[in-house]
CSV table of C-alpha atoms in Angstrom, one decimal:
chain,number,residue,atom,x,y,z
U,1,MET,CA,139.3,94.8,73.3
U,2,SER,CA,138.1,97.5,70.9
U,3,GLY,CA,135.8,100.1,71.0
U,4,VAL,CA,136.1,103.9,71.2
U,5,TRP,CA,137.2,106.4,73.8
U,6,VAL,CA,134.4,108.4,74.6
U,7,PHE,CA,134.6,111.9,76.5
U,8,LYS,CA,131.9,113.1,78.6
U,9,ASN,CA,130.9,115.0,81.4
U,10,GLY,CA,134.4,115.4,82.0
U,11,VAL,CA,134.9,111.4,82.3
U,12,VAL,CA,137.2,109.4,79.8
U,13,ARG,CA,135.3,105.7,79.4
U,14,LEU,CA,136.0,103.2,76.5
U,15,VAL,CA,132.2,102.1,75.1
U,16,GLU,CA,133.0,98.5,73.9
U,17,ASN,CA,133.2,97.6,69.8
U,18,GLY,CA,132.1,101.4,69.0
U,19,ALA,CA,128.2,100.9,70.5
U,20,ALA,CA,127.7,104.1,71.9
U,21,ALA,CA,125.6,104.8,75.2
U,22,GLY,CA,122.7,104.8,73.4
U,23,GLY,CA,123.7,101.0,71.9
U,24,GLU,CA,123.9,102.8,68.3
U,25,ALA,CA,127.2,102.5,66.2
U,26,VAL,CA,130.2,105.8,66.5
U,27,ARG,CA,131.6,104.9,63.4
U,28,LYS,CA,132.6,107.7,60.9
U,29,ARG,CA,133.2,106.8,57.5
U,30,LYS,CA,136.7,108.3,56.0
U,31,ALA,CA,137.3,109.6,52.2
U,32,LEU,CA,140.4,110.4,51.1
U,33,VAL,CA,140.4,114.3,49.0
U,34,HIS,CA,143.1,115.2,46.7
U,35,THR,CA,143.7,118.6,47.7
U,36,PRO,CA,144.6,121.1,44.7
U,37,SER,CA,141.2,119.6,42.8
U,38,GLY,CA,139.0,118.9,45.7
U,39,GLN,CA,138.0,115.4,44.3
U,40,VAL,CA,137.3,112.4,46.4
U,41,VAL,CA,139.5,109.6,45.5
U,42,ARG,CA,137.2,106.6,44.5
U,43,SER,CA,139.3,104.5,42.9
U,44,TYR,CA,143.0,103.3,42.6
U,45,ALA,CA,142.7,104.4,38.8
U,46,GLU,CA,142.4,107.9,40.4
U,47,LEU,CA,145.1,107.5,42.7
U,48,GLU,CA,147.8,106.6,40.8
U,49,GLY,CA,147.2,109.1,38.9
U,50,GLU,CA,147.3,111.7,41.3
U,51,LEU,CA,150.7,110.0,42.6
U,52,ARG,CA,152.3,109.5,39.2
U,53,ALA,CA,151.7,113.3,39.1
U,54,LEU,CA,153.4,113.7,42.4
U,55,GLY,CA,156.6,111.3,41.4
U,56,TRP,CA,155.7,108.3,42.6
U,57,GLU,CA,156.4,105.1,40.7
U,58,ARG,CA,154.0,101.6,41.1
U,59,TYR,CA,155.7,98.5,41.7
U,60,TYR,CA,154.2,95.1,40.2
U,61,GLU,CA,156.0,92.4,42.1
U,62,ASP,CA,153.2,91.3,44.4
U,63,PRO,CA,150.3,91.4,42.8
U,64,ALA,CA,148.3,90.9,46.3
U,65,LEU,CA,149.5,95.0,46.7
U,66,TYR,CA,149.1,98.3,45.4
U,67,GLN,CA,152.6,99.6,46.0
U,68,PHE,CA,154.2,103.2,45.4
U,69,HIS,CA,157.4,104.3,46.0
U,70,LYS,CA,159.5,108.1,45.6
U,71,ARG,CA,162.4,107.6,43.8
U,72,GLY,CA,165.2,109.4,46.3
U,73,SER,CA,163.0,108.7,49.1
U,74,LEU,CA,162.5,106.0,51.5
U,75,ASP,CA,158.8,105.8,52.0
U,76,LEU,CA,156.6,103.1,50.1
U,77,ILE,CA,153.5,103.3,50.4
U,78,SER,CA,151.4,99.7,50.3
U,79,LEU,CA,148.2,99.6,49.7
U,80,PRO,CA,145.3,96.1,49.4
U,81,ALA,CA,145.3,94.5,45.5
U,82,ASP,CA,141.3,95.1,46.5
U,83,PHE,CA,139.6,98.8,46.9
U,84,ALA,CA,136.9,97.9,49.0
U,85,ARG,CA,139.6,97.3,52.0
U,86,PHE,CA,141.0,100.7,51.6
U,87,SER,CA,140.7,101.8,55.3
U,88,SER,CA,141.8,105.1,57.1
U,89,VAL,CA,144.8,104.1,58.3
U,90,HIS,CA,145.7,103.7,54.0
U,91,MET,CA,144.7,106.9,53.5
U,92,TYR,CA,146.5,108.3,56.9
U,93,ASP,CA,149.5,106.9,55.4
U,94,ILE,CA,149.4,108.6,51.8
U,95,VAL,CA,148.5,111.8,53.5
U,96,VAL,CA,152.0,112.1,55.7
U,97,LYS,CA,153.8,111.1,52.8
U,98,ASN,CA,152.4,114.0,50.4
U,99,ARG,CA,151.0,116.1,53.2
U,100,ASP,CA,149.5,119.4,50.6
U,101,SER,CA,148.4,116.7,48.5
U,102,PHE,CA,145.9,114.9,50.2
U,103,ARG,CA,143.4,115.2,52.9
U,104,VAL,CA,141.3,112.4,55.3
U,105,VAL,CA,137.3,113.9,55.8
U,106,ASP,CA,134.9,112.6,57.6
U,107,ILE,CA,131.5,111.6,55.0
């Protein structure tokens, strides 16, 4: 069962598959923003540059993933090799591990 929880007129209900009451999709696209520069991250090359500047090192062991590790930490960022599959879950993982450097916004 998937969908979106909608709160309207004091009632919460689950709208299946993201369909709104009128049948329109209620899906907002997300973007990862590098906070200091205000730039939207549009590729793994850009993201890798920003993460390296923050002390993250890339692992090259698994070609199906982009993985980054920070020395002195247990944190690991794992991303799909295909940037088209980079989702809000991955964005929030980056934000949680780099609170002052990234944020997720609706576009």
